[in-house]
PDB file of C-alpha atoms in Angstrom:
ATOM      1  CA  UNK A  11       5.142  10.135 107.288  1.00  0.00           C
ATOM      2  CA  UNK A  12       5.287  12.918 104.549  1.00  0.00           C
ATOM      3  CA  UNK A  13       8.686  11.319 103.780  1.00  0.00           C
ATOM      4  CA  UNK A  14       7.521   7.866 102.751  1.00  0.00           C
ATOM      5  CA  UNK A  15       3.980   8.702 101.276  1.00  0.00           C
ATOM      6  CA  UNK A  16       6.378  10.736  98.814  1.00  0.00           C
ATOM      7  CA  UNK A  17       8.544   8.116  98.212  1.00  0.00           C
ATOM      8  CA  UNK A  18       5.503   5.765  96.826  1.00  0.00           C
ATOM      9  CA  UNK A  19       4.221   9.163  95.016  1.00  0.00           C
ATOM     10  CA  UNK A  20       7.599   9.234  92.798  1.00  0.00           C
ATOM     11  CA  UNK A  21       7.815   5.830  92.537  1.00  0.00           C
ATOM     12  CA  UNK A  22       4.104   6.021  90.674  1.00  0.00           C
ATOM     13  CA  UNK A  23       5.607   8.652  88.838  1.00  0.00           C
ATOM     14  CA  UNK A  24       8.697   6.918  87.688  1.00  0.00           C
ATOM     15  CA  UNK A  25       6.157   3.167  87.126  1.00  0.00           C
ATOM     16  CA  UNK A  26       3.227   5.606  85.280  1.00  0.00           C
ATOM     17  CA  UNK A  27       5.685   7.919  83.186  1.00  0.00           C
ATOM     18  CA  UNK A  28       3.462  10.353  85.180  1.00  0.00           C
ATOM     19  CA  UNK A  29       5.447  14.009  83.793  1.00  0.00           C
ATOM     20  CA  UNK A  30       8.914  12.369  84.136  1.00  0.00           C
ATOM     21  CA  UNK A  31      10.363   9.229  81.789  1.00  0.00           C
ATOM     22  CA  UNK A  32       9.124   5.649  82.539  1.00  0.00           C
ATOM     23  CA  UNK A  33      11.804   3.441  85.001  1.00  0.00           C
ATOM     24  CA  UNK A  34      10.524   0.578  86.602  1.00  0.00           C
ATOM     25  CA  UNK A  35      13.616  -0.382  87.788  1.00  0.00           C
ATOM     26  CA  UNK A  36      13.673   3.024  90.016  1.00  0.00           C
ATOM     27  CA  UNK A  37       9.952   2.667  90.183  1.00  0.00           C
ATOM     28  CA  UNK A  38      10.730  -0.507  91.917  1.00  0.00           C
ATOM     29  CA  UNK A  39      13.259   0.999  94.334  1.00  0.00           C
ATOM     30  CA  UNK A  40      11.373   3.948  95.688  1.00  0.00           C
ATOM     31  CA  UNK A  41       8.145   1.696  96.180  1.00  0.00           C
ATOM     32  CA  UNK A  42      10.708  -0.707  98.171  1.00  0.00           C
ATOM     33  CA  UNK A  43      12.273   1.945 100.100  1.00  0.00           C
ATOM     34  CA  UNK A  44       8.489   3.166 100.942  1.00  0.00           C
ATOM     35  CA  UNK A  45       7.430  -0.439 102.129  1.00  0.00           C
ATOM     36  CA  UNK A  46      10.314  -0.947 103.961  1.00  0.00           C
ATOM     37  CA  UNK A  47       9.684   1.970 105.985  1.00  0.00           C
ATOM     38  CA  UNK A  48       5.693   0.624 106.670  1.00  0.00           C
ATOM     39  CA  UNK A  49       4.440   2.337 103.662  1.00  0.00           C
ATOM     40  CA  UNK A  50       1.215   0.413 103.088  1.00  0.00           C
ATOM     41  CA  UNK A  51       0.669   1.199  99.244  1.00  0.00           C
ATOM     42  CA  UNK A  52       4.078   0.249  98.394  1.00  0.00           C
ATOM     43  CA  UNK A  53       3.740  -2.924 100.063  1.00  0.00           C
ATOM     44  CA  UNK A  54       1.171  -3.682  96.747  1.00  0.00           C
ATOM     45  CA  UNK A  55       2.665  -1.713  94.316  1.00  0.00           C
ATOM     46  CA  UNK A  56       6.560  -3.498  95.386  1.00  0.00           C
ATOM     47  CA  UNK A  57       4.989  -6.888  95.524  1.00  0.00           C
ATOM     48  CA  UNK A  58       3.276  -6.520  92.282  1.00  0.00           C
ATOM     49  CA  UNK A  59       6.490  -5.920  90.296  1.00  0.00           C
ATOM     50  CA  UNK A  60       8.057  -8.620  91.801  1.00  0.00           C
ATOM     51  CA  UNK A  61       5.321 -11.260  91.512  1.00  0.00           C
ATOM     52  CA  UNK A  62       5.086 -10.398  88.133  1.00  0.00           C
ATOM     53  CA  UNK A  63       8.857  -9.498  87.288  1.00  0.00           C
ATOM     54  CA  UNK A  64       7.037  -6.466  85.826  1.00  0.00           C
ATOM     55  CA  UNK A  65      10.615  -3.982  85.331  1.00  0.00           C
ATOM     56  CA  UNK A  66      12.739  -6.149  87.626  1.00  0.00           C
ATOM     57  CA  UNK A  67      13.386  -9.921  88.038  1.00  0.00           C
ATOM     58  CA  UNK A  68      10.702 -12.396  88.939  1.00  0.00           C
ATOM     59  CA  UNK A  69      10.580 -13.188  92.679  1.00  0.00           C
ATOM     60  CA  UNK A  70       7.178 -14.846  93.917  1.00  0.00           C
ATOM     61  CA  UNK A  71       8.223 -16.034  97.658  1.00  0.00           C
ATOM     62  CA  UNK A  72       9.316 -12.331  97.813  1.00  0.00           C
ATOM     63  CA  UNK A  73       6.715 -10.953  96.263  1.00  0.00           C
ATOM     64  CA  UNK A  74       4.448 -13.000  98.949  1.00  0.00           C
ATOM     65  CA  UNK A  75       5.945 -11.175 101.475  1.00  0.00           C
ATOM     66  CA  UNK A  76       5.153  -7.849 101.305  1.00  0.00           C
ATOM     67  CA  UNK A  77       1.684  -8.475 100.008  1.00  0.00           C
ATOM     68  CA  UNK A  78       1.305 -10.158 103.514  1.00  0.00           C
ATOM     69  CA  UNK A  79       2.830  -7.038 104.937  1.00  0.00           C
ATOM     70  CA  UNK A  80      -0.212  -5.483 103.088  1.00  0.00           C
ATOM     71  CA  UNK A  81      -2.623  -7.623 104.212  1.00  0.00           C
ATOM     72  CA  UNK A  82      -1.809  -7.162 107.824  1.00  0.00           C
ATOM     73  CA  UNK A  83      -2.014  -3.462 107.250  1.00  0.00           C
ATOM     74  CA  UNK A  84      -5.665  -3.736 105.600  1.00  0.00           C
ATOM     75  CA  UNK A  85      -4.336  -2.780 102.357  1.00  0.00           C
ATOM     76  CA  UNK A  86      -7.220  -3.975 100.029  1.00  0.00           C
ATOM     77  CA  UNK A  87      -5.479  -5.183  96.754  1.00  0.00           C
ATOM     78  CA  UNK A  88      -2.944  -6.556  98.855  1.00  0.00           C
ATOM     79  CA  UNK A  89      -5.513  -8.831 100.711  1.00  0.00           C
ATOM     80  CA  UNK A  90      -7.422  -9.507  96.812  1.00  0.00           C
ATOM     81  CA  UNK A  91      -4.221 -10.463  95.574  1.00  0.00           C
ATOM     82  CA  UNK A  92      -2.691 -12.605  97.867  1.00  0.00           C
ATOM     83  CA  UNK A  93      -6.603 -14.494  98.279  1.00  0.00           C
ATOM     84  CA  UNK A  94      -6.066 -15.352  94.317  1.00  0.00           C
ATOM     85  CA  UNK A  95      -2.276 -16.607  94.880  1.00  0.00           C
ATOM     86  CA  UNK A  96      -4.481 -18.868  97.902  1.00  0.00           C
ATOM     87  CA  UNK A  97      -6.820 -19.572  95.239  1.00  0.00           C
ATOM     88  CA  UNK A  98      -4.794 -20.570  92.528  1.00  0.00           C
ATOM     89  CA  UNK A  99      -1.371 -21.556  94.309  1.00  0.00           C
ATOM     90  CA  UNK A 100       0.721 -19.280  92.743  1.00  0.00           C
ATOM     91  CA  UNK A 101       4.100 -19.513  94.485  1.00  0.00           C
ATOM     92  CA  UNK A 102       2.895 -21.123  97.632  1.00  0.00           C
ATOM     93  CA  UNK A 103       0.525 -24.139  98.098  1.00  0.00           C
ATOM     94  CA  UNK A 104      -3.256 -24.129  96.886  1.00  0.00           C
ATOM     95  CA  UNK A 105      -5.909 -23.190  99.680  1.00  0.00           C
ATOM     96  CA  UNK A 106      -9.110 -22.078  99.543  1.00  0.00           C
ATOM     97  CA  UNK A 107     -10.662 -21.993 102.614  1.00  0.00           C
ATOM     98  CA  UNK A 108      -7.693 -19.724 103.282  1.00  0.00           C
ATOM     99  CA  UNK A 109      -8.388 -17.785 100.283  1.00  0.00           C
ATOM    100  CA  UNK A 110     -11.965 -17.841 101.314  1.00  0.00           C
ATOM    101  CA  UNK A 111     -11.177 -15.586 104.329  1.00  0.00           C
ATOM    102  CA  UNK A 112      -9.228 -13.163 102.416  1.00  0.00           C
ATOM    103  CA  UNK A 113     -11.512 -12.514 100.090  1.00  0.00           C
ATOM    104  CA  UNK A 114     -14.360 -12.219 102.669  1.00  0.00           C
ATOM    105  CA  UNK A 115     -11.947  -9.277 104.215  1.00  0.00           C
ATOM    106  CA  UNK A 116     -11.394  -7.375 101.464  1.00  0.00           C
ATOM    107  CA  UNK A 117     -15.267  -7.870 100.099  1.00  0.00           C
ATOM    108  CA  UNK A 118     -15.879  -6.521 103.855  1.00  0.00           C
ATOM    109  CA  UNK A 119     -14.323  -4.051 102.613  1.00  0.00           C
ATOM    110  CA  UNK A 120     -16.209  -2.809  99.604  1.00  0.00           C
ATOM    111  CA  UNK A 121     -13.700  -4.818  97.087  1.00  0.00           C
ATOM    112  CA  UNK A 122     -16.295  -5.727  94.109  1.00  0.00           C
ATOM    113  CA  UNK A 123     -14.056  -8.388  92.629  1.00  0.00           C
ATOM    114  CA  UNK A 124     -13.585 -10.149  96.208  1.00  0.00           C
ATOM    115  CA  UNK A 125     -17.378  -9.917  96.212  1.00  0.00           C
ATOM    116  CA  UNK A 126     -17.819 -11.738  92.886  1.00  0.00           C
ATOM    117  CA  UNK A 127     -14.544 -14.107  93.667  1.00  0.00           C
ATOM    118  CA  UNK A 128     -15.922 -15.188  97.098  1.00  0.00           C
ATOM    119  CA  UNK A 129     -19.992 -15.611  95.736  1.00  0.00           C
ATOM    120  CA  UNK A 130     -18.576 -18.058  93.060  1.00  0.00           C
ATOM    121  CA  UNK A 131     -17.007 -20.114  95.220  1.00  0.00           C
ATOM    122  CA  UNK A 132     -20.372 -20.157  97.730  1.00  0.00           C
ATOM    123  CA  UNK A 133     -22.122 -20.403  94.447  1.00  0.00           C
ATOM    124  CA  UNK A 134     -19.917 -23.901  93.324  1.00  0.00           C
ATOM    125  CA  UNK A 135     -18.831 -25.045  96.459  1.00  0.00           C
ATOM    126  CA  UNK A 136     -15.277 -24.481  95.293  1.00  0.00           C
ATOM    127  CA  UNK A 137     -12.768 -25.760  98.448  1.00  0.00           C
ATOM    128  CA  UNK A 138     -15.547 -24.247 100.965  1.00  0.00           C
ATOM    129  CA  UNK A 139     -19.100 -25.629 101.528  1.00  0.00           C
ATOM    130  CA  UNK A 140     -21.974 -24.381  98.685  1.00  0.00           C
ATOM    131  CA  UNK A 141     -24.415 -22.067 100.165  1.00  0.00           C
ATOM    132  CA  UNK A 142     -26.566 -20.177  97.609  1.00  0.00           C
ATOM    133  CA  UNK A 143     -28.318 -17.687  99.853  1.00  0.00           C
ATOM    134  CA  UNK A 144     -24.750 -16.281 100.674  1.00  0.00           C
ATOM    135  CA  UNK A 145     -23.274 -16.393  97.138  1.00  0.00           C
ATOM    136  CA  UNK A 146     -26.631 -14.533  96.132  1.00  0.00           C
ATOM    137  CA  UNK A 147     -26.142 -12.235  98.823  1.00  0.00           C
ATOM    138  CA  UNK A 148     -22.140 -11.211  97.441  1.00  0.00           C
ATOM    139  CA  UNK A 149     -23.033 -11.477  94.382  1.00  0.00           C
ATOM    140  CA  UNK A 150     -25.734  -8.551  94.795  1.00  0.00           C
ATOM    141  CA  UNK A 151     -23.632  -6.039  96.884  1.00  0.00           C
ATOM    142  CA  UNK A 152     -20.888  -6.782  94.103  1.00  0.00           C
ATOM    143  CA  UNK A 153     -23.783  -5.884  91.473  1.00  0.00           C
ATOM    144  CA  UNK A 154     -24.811  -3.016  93.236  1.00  0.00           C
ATOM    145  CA  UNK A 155     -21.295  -1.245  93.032  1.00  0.00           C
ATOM    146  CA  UNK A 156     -21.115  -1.934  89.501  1.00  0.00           C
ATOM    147  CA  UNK A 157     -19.489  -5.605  89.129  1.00  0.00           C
ATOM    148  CA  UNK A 158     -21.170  -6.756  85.626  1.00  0.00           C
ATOM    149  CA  UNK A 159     -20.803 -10.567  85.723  1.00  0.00           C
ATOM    150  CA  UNK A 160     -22.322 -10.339  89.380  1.00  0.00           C
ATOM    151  CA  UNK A 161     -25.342  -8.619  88.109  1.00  0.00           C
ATOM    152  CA  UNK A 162     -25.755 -11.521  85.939  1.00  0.00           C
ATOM    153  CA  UNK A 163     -25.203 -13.971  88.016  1.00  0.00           C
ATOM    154  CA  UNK A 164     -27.638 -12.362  90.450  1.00  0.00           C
ATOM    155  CA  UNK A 165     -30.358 -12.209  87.663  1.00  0.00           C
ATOM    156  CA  UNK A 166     -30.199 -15.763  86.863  1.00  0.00           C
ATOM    157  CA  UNK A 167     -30.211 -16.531  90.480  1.00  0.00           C
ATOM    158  CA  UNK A 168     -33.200 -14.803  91.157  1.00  0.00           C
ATOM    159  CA  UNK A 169     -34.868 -15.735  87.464  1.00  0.00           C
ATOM    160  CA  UNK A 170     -34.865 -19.666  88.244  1.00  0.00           C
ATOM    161  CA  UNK A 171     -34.877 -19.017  91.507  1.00  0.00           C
ATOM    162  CA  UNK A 172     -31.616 -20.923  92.443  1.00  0.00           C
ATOM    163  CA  UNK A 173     -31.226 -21.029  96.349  1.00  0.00           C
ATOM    164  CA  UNK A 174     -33.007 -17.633  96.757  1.00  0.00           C
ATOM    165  CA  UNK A 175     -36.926 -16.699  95.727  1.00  0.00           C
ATOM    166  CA  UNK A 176     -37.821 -16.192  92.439  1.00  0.00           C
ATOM    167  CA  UNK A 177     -38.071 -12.995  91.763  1.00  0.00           C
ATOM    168  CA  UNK A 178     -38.451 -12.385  87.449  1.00  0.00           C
ATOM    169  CA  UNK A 179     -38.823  -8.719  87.844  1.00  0.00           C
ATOM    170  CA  UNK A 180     -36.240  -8.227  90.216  1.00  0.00           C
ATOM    171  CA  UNK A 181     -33.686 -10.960  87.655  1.00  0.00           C
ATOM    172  CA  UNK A 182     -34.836  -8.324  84.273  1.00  0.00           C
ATOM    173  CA  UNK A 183     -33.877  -5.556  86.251  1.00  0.00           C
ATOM    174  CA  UNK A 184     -30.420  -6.947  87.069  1.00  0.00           C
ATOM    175  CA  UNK A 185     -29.947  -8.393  83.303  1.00  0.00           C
ATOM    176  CA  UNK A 186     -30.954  -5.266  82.143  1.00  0.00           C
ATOM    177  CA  UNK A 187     -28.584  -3.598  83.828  1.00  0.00           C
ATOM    178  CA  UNK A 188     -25.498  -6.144  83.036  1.00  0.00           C
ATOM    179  CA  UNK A 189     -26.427  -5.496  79.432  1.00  0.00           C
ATOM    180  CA  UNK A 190     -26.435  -2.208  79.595  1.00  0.00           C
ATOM    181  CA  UNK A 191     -22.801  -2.412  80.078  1.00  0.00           C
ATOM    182  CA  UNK A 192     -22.058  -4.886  77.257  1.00  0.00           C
ATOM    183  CA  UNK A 193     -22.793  -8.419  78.976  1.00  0.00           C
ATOM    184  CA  UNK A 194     -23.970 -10.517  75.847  1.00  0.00           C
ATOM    185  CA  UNK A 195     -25.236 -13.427  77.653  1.00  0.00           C
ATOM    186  CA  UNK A 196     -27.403 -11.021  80.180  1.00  0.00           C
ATOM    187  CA  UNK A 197     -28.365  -9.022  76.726  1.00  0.00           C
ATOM    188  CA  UNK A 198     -30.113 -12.932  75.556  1.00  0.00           C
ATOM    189  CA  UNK A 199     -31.255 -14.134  78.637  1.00  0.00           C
ATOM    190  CA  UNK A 200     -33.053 -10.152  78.738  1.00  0.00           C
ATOM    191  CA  UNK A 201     -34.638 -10.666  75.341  1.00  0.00           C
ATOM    192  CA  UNK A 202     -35.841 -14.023  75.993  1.00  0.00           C
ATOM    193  CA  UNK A 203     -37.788 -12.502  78.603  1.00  0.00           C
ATOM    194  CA  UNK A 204     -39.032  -9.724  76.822  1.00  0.00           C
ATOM    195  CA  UNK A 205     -39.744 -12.025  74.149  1.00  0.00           C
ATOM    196  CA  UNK A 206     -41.946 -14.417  75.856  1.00  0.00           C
ATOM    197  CA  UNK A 207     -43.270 -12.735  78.744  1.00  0.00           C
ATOM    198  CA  UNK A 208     -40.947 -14.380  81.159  1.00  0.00           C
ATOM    199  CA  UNK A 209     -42.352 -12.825  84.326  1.00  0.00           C
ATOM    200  CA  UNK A 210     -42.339  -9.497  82.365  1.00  0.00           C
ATOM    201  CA  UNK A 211     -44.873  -7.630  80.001  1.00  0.00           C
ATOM    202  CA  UNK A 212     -44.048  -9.045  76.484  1.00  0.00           C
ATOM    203  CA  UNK A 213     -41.973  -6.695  74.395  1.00  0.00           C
ATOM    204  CA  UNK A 214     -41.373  -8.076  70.918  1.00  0.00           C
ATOM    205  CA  UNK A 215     -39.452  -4.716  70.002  1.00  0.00           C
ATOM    206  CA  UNK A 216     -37.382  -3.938  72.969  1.00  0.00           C
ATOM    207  CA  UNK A 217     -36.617  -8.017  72.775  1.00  0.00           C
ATOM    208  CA  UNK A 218     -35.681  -7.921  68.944  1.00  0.00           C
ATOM    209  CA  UNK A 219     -33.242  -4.744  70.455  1.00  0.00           C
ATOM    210  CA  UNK A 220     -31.478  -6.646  72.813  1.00  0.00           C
ATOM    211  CA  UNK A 221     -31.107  -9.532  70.258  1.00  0.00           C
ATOM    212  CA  UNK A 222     -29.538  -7.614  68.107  1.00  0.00           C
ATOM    213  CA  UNK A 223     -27.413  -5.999  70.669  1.00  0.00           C
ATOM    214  CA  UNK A 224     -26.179  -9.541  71.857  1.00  0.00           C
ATOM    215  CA  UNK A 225     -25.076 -10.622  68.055  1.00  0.00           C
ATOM    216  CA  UNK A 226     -22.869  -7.654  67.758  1.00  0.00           C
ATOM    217  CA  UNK A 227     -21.038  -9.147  70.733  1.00  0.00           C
ATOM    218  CA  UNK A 228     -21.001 -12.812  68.573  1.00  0.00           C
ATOM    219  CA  UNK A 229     -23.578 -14.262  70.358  1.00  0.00           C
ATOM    220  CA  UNK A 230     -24.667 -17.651  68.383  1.00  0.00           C
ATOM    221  CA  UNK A 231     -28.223 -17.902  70.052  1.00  0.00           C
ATOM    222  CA  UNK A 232     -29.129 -14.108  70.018  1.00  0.00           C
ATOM    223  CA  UNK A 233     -28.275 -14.501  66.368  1.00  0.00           C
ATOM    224  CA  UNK A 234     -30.812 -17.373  65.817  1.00  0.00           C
ATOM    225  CA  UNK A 235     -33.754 -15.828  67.733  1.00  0.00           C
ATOM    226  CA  UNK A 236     -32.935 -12.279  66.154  1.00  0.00           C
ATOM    227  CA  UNK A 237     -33.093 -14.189  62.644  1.00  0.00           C
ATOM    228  CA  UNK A 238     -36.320 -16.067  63.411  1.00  0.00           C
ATOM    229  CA  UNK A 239     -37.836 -12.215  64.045  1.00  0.00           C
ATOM    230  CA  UNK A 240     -37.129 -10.791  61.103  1.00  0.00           C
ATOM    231  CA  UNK A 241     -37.958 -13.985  59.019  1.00  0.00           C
ATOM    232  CA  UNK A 242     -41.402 -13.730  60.274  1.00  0.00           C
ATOM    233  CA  UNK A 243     -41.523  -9.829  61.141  1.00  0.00           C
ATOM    234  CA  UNK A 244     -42.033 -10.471  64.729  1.00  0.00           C
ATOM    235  CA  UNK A 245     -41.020  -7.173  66.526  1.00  0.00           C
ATOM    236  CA  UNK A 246     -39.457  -5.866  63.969  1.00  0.00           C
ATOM    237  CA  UNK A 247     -39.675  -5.411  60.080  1.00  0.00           C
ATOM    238  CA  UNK A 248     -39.905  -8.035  58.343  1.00  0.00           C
ATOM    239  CA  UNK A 249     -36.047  -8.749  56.295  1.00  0.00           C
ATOM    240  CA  UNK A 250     -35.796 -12.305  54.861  1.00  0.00           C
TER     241      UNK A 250
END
């Protein structure tokens, strides 16, 4: 066991330049050797390269493989990875119901993107059936481990009301927290809130703050409402 968990460490080392000089190529080798011998990282890190023909040649069906070999060992990118080749049909044939499950088990797992990935498509009905209390439901535990476009997503959910209760205080907290960590289209939909009382106490200068924030990020509609406020010194000084 010691022998083959070391193999995938020096393979890292060798892939990361981690102390020793970058090879892929042995990178590659080690993390094979590693999976070949059950290994369950290097079933990821050996499928990666090759799905990618990151440091060695392009081999997809290969590459398919051992992230399977992953998969069937619980090894959580392995099981996100192969549900987006599902998803997308990358180097086998498109299906999402299939992908569906996968990303279920690795969101069963704790795996915030397979979270996100699987509420969108119960969000959209996207190759499975729409249901909007489960997407809101995976779209929250994703938000609640730190996945920013889930919070979002959550917060407009729950601010319209969209297959779940309306909830506006519960949706600001969520877009408050999404902008917090740079989401420009939480930081508008925020301000609008603050700036018309949107379920929440009015807050002309905490609304005029998130604006602003937004049209640092390029926002085009954060950069008409922040205008209109400082035009007519609503919140803020007025700058004409």
């Amino acid at each position: 066991k010691g022998e083959i968990n070391s193999m995938f460490q020096y393979g890292n080392m060798l892939y990361n330049a981690d102390g020793i000089p970058m090879n892929k190529e042995e990178a590659a080798h080690y993390f094979k050797l590693g999976a070949d011998k059950g290994e369950v990282n290097s079933y990821f890190a050996y499928g990666y390269m090759l799905f990618n023909g990151d440091g060695i040649p392009m081999n997809k069906k290969e590459s398919i493989k051992y992230f399977k070999e992953g998969v069937n060992e619980g090894q959580v990118d392995s099981i996100l990875t192969y549900a987006l080749i599902l998803y997308n049909g990358d180097g086998i044939k498109m299906n999402k119901e299939e992908a569906k499950k996968y990303f279920k088990m690795a969101a069963d797992q704790g795996e915030i993107n397979s979270m996100f990935c699987l509420a969108l498509m119960f969000n959209f009905g996207d190759g499975i059936q729409k249901n909007k209390k489960e997407a809101a439901k995976y779209f929250k535990m994703a938000a609640d481990k730190g996945q920013v476009n889930s919070m979002f997503r959550y917060g407009l959910m729950r601010s319209i009301g969209d297959g779940i209760p309306m909830n506006k205080k519960e949706a600001a907290k969520y877009l408050k927290m999404a902008a917090d960590k740079g989401h420009s289209n939480s930081m508008f939909t925020y301000a609008n809130m603050l700036n018309f009382g949107d379920g929440i106490q009015i807050d002309k200068e905490e609304a005029s703050k998130y604006y602003k924030m937004a049209t640092e990020y390029g926002h085009l509609d954060a950069m008409g409402n922040y205008a209109v406020m400082l035009r007519d010194g609503d919140g803020v000084q007025m700058n004409k």
